[in-house]
Short mmCIF file of C-alpha atoms in Angstrom, two decimals:
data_model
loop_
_atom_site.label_atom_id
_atom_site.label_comp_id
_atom_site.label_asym_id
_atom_site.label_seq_id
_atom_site.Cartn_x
_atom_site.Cartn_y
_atom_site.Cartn_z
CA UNK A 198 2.75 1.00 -18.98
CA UNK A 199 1.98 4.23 -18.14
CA UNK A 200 4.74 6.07 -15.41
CA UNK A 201 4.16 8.73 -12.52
CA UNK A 202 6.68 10.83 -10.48
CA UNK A 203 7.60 9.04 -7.09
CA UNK A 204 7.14 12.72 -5.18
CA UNK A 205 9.98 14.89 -5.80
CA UNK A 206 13.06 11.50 -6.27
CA UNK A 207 13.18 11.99 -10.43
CA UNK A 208 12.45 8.38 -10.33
CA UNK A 209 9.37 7.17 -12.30
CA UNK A 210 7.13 4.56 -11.53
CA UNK A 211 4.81 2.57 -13.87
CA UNK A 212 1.13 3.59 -12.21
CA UNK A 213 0.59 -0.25 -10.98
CA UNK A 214 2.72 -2.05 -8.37
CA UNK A 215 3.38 -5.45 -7.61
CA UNK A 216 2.48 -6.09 -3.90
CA UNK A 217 3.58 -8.85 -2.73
CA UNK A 218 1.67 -9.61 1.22
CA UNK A 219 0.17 -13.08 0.31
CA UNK A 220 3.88 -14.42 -0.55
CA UNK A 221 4.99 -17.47 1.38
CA UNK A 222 1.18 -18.42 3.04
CA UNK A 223 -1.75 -18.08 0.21
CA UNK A 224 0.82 -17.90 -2.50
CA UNK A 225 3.83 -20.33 -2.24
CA UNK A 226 7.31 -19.28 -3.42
CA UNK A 227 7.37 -21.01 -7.02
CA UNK A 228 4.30 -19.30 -7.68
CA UNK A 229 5.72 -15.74 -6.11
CA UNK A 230 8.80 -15.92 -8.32
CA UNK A 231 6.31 -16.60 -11.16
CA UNK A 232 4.18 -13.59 -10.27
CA UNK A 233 7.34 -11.40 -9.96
CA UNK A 234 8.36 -12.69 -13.85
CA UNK A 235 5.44 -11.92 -15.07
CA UNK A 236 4.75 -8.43 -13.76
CA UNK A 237 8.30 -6.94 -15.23
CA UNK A 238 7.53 -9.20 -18.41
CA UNK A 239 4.07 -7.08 -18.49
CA UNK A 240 6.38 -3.85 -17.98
CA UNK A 241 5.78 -2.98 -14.03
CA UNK A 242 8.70 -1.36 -12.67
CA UNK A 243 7.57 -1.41 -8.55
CA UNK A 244 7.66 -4.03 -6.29
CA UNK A 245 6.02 -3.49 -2.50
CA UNK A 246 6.85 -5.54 0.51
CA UNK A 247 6.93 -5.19 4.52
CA UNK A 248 9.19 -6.52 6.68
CA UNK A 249 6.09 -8.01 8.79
CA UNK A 250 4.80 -9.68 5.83
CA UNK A 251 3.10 -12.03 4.65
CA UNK A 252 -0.50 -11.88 5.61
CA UNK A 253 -3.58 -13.52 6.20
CA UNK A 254 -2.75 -14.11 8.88
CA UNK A 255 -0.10 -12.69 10.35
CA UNK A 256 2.45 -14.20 12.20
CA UNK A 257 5.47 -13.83 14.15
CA UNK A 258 7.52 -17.10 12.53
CA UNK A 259 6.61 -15.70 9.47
CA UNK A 260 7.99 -12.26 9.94
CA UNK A 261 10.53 -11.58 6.56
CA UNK A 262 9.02 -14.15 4.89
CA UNK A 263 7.65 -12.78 2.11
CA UNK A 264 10.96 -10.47 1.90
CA UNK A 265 13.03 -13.95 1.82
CA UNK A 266 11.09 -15.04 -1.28
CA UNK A 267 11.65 -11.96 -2.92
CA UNK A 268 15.55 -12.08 -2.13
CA UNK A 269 15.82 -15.85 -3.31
CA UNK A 270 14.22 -14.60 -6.84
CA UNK A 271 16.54 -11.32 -6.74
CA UNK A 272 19.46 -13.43 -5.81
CA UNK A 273 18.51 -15.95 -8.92
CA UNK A 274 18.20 -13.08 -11.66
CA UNK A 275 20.99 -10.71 -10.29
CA UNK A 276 20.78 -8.70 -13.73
CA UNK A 277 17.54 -7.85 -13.26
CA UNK A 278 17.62 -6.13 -10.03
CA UNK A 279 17.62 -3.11 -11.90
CA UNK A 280 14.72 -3.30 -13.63
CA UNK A 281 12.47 -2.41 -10.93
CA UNK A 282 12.14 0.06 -8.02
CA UNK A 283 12.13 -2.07 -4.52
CA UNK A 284 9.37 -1.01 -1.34
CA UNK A 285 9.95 -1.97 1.38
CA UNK A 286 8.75 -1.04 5.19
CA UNK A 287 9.26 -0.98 8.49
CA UNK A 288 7.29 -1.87 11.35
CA UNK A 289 5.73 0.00 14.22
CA UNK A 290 4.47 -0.13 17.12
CA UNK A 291 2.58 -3.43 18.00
CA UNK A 292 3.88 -6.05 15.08
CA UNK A 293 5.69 -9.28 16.06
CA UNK A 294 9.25 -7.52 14.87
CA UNK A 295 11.27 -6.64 17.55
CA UNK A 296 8.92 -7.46 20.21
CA UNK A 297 6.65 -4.92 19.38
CA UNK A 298 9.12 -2.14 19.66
CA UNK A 299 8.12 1.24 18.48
CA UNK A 300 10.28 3.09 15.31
CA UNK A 301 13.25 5.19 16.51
CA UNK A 302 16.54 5.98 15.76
CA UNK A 303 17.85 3.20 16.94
CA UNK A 304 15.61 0.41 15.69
CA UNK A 305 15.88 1.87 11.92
CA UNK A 306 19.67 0.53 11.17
CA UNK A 307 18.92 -2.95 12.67
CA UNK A 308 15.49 -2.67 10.43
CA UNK A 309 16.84 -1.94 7.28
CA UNK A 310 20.05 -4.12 7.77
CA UNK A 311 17.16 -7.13 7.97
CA UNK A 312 15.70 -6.56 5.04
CA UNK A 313 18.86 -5.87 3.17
CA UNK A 314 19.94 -9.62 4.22
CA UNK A 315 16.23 -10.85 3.30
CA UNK A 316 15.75 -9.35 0.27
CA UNK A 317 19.32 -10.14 -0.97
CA UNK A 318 20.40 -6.45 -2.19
CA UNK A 319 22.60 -3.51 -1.58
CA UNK A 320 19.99 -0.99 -1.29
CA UNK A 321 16.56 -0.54 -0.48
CA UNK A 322 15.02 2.32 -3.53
CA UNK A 323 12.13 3.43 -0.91
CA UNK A 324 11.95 2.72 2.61
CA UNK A 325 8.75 3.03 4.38
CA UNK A 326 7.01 3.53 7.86
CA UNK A 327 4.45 1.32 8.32
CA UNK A 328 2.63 2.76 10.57
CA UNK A 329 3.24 6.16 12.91
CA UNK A 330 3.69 5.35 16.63
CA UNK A 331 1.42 7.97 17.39
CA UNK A 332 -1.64 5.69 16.21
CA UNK A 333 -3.35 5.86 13.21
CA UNK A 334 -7.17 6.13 12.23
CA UNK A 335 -6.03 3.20 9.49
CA UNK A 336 -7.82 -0.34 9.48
CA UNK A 337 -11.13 1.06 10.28
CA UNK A 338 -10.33 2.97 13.55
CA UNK A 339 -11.36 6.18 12.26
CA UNK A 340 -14.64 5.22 13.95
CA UNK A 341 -13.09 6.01 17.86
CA UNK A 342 -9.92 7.85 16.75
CA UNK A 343 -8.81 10.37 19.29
CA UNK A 344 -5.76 12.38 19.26
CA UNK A 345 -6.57 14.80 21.99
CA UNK A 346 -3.76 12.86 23.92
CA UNK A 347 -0.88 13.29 21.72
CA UNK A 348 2.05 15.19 22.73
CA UNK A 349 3.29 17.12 20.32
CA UNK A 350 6.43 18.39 20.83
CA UNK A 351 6.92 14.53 21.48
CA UNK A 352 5.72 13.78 17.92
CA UNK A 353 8.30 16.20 16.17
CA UNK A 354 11.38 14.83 18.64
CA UNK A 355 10.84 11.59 17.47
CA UNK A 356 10.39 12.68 13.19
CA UNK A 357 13.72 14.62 13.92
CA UNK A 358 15.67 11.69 15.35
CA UNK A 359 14.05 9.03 12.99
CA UNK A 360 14.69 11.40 9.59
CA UNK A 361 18.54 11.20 11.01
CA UNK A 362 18.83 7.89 11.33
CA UNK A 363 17.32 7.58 7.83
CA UNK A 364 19.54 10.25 6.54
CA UNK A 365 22.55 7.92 7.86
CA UNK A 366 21.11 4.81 6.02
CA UNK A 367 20.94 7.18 2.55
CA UNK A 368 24.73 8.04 3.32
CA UNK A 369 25.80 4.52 3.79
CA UNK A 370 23.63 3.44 0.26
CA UNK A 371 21.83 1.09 2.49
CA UNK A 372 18.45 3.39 1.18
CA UNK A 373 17.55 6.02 -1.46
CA UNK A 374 14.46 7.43 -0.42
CA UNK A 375 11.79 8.18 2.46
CA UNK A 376 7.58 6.98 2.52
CA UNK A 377 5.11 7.14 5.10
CA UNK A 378 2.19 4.79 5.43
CA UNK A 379 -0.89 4.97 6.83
CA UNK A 380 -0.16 8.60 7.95
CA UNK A 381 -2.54 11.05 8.29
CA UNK A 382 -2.55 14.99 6.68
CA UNK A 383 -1.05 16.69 9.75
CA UNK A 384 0.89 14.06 10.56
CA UNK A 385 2.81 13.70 6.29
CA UNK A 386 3.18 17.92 6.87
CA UNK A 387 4.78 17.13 9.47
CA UNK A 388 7.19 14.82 8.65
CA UNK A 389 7.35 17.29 5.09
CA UNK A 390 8.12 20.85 7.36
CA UNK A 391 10.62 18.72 9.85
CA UNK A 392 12.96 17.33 6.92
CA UNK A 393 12.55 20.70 5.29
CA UNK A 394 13.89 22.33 8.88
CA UNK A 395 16.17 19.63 9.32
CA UNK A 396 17.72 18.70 6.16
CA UNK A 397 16.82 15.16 6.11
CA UNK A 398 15.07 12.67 3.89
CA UNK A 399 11.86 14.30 2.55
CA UNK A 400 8.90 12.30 2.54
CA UNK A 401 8.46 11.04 -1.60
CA UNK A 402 5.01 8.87 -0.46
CA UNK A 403 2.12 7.75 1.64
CA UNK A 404 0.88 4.26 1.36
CA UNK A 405 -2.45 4.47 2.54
CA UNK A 406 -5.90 2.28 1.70
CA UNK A 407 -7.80 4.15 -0.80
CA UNK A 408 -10.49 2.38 -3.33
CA UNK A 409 -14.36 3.05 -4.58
CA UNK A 410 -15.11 1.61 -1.05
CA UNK A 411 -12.46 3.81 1.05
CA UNK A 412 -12.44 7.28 0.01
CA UNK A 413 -10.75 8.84 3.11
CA UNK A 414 -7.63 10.26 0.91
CA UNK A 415 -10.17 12.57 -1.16
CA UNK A 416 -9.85 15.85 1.17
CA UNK A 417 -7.00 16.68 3.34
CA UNK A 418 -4.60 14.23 2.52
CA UNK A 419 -5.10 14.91 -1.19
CA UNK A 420 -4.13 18.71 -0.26
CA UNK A 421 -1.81 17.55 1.31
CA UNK A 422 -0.60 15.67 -2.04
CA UNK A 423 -1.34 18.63 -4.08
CA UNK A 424 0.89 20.95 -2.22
CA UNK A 425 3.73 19.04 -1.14
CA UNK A 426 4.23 16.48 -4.10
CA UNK A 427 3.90 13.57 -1.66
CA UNK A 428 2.00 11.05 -4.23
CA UNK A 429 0.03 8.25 -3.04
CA UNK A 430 0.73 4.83 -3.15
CA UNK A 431 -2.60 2.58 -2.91
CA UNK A 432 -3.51 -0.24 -1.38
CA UNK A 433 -6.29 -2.46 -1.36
CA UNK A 434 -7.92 -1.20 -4.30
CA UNK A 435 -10.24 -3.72 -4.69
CA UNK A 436 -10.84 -3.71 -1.08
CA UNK A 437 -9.49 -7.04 0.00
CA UNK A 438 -11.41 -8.18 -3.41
CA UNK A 439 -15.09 -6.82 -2.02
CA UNK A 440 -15.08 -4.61 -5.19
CA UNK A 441 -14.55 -8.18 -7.09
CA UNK A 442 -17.95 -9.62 -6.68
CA UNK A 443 -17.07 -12.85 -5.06
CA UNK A 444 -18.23 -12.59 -1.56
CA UNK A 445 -21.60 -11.00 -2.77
CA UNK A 446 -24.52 -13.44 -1.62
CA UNK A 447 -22.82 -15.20 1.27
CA UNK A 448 -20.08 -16.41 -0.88
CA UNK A 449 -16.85 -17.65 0.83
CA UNK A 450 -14.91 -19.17 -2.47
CA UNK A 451 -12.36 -21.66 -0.74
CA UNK A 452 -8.69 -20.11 -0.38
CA UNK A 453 -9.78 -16.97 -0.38
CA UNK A 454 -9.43 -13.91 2.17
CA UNK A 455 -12.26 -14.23 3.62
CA UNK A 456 -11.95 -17.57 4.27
CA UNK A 457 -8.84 -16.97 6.41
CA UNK A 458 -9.79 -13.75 7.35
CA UNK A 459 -13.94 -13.65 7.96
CA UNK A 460 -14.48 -10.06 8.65
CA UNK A 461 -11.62 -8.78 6.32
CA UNK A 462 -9.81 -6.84 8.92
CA UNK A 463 -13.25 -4.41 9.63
CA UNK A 464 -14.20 -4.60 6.16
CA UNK A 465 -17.56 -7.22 6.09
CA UNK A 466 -20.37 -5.08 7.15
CA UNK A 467 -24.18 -5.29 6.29
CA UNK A 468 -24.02 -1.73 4.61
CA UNK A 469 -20.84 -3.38 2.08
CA UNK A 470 -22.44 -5.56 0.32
CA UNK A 471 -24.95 -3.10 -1.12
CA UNK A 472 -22.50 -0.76 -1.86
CA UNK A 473 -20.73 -3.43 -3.98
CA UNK A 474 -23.91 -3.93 -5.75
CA UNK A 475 -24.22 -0.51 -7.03
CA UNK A 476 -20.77 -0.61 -8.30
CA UNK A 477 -20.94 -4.11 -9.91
CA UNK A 478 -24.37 -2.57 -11.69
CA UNK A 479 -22.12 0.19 -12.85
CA UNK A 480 -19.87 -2.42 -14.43
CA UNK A 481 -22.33 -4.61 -16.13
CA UNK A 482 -24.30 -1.31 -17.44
CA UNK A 483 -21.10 -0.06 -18.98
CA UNK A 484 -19.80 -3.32 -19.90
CA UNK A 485 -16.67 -3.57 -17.72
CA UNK A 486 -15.24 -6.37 -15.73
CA UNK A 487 -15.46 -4.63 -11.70
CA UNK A 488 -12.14 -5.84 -11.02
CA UNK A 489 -10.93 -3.73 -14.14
CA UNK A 490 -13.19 -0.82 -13.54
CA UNK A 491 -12.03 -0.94 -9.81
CA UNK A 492 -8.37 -0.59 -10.44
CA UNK A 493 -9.08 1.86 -13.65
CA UNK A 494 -10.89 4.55 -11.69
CA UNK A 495 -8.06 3.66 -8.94
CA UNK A 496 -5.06 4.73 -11.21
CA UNK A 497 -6.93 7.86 -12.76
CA UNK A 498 -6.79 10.16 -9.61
CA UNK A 499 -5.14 12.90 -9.55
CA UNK A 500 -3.05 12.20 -6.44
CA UNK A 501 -2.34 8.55 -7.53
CA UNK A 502 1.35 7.94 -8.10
CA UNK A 503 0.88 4.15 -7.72
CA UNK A 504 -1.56 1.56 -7.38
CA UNK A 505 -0.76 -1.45 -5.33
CA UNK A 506 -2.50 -4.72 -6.87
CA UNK A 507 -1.95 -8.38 -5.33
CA UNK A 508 -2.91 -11.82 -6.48
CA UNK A 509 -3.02 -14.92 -4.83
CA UNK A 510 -2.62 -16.96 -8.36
CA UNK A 511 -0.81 -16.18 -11.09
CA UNK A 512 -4.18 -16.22 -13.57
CA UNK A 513 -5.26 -13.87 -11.13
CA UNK A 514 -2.75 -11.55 -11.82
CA UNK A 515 -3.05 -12.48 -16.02
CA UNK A 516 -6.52 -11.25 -15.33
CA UNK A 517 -5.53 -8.03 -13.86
CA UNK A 518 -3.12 -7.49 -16.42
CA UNK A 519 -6.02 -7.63 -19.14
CA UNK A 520 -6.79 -4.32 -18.94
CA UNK A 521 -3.87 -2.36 -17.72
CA UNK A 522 -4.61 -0.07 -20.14
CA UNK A 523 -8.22 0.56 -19.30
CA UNK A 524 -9.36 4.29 -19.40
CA UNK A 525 -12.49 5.60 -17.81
CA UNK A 526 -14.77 8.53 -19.72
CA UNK A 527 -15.22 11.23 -17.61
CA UNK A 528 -19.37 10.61 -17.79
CA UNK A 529 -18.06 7.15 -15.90
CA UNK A 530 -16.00 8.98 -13.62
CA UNK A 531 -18.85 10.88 -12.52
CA UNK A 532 -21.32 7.90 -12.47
CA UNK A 533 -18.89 6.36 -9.48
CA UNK A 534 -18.92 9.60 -7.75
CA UNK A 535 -22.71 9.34 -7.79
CA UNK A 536 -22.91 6.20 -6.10
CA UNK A 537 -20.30 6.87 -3.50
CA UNK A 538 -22.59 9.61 -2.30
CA UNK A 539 -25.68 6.86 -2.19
CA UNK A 540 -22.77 4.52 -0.78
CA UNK A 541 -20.83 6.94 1.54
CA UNK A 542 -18.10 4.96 4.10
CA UNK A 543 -19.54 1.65 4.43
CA UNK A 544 -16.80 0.18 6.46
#
């Protein structure tokens, strides 16, 4: 499996990760555990997993869920907690944790002391902000986002206090590194120049939605990525499994994310489904399975430290698995770019 720098930590990271939102509602804990076997039997060494999860839908009695059934497996196979490099995130402002309290200094200890007791381990490898408390132009709301009302001396006050209380957590070995999600290009320099200034915990990540479908990492933020080694960690490359092929036609298959989630979070518009057409053409010209194509052009860009795949089932995962080592030509390459200028934002 092949491995990419986690920003600037020395730690390596095979270039797919193990995410792990459906655990404990679509995909029931002897199944999880199952999953989690066979993704370090296949060689993965990352695991990804939110304190708010699991999804679809979300919950607040389900809150640490899916980082329970992660601890019971970790607490079954103590040897192997080694083998792999634990994600794990935060909440912000909004979620059932806490009551919807934003992320400050004061919120981080009692956040990372949760999961520590979920997940059933000493230390956290990287620790994550879900989302900033300034907003984000995430989950489709790039379409109204407006941050003329920001305060930005505000902004910094808060990335100086959080990156100490983070730097406290690294001290005690509760956490060994720093990763933003959902963050925008200003906002990751940001938090880069303040721990730079400061001294603490340097951002190693952004977790941000990126597939054929959602493009919006390809300009700033990939500067951003270029310049500051901050590599991206990917999720929803097959766009909540768009890019798959299955809801093409008015298909709903039964258990799937659609089916508990009809408009896929923003995701199910009319101008989709063509775009998913051209790309499953692509597939069947070239003789590719779209789910491996999807996750192959996913894992080749330049920025990409990590790609996040999930599966519901575990032959849904053997399937992904059956081409982990999938290259795309660069003639391919370019054939994708073509059709994402035909196909340009469609959600």
């Amino acid at each position: 499996m092949k491995k990419n720098p986690l920003g600037r930590t020395g730690l390596m990271v095979t270039d797919l990760c193990l995410g792990t939102m459906t655990f404990g509602t679509q995909t029931e804990p002897p199944e999880a555990h199952a999953q989690i076997d066979l993704a370090l039997d296949r060689g993965i060494n990352f695991i990804d997993t939110a304190e708010m999860y699991p999804v679809n839908p979300v919950r607040k009695e389900t809150v640490g869920r899916t980082e329970e059934i992660i601890g019971d497996w970790i607490a079954a196979h103590p040897a192997r907690r080694g083998d792999f490099i634990l994600a794990t995130k935060h909440s912000g402002e909004g979620s059932h944790a806490r009551d919807g309290a934003p992320i400050s200094a004061q919120s981080i200890p009692q956040a990372v002391e949760g999961s520590l007791r979920r997940l059933k381990t000493d230390c956290i490898d990287l620790y994550q902000f879900h989302w900033p408390n300034r907003g984000s132009y995430m989950f489709r709301k790039n379409w109204h986002y407006d941050p003329s009302t920001q305060n930005r001396a505000d902004t910094i006050a808060h990335m100086e206090d959080a990156l100490g209380a983070l730097q406290q957590q690294i001290e005690k070995g509760n956490i060994r590194h720093f990763g933003l999600s959902n963050e925008s290009a200003w906002g990751t320099t940001m938090w880069c120049q303040t721990a730079d200034r400061t001294g603490g915990p340097r951002p190693a990540t952004i977790q941000n939605e990126y597939s054929l479908l959602c493009r919006l990492y390809d300009t700033d933020l990939a500067e951003v990525t270029a310049n500051e080694d901050v590599g991206l960690i990917c999720f929803s490359p097959l766009a909540a499994g768009l890019l798959s092929g299955k809801y093409q036609h008015g298909e709903v298959p039964a258990g799937s994310r659609m089916s508990l989630v009809p408009e896929l979070g923003g995701r199910k518009t009319e101008r989709v489904f063509p775009a998913v057409d051209a790309y499953l053409q692509v597939a069947q010209n070239h003789g590719l399975d779209p789910v491996h194509m999807a996750i192959a052009w996913a894992r080749q860009r330049p920025f990409m430290a990590s790609v996040i795949f999930g599966a519901t089932t575990l032959a849904q995962l053997e399937h992904i698995f059956e081409a982990s080592d999938l290259v795309l030509d660069d003639e391919l390459m370019t054939e994708l770019d073509g059709v994402h200028k035909q196909h340009p934002m469609p959600y």
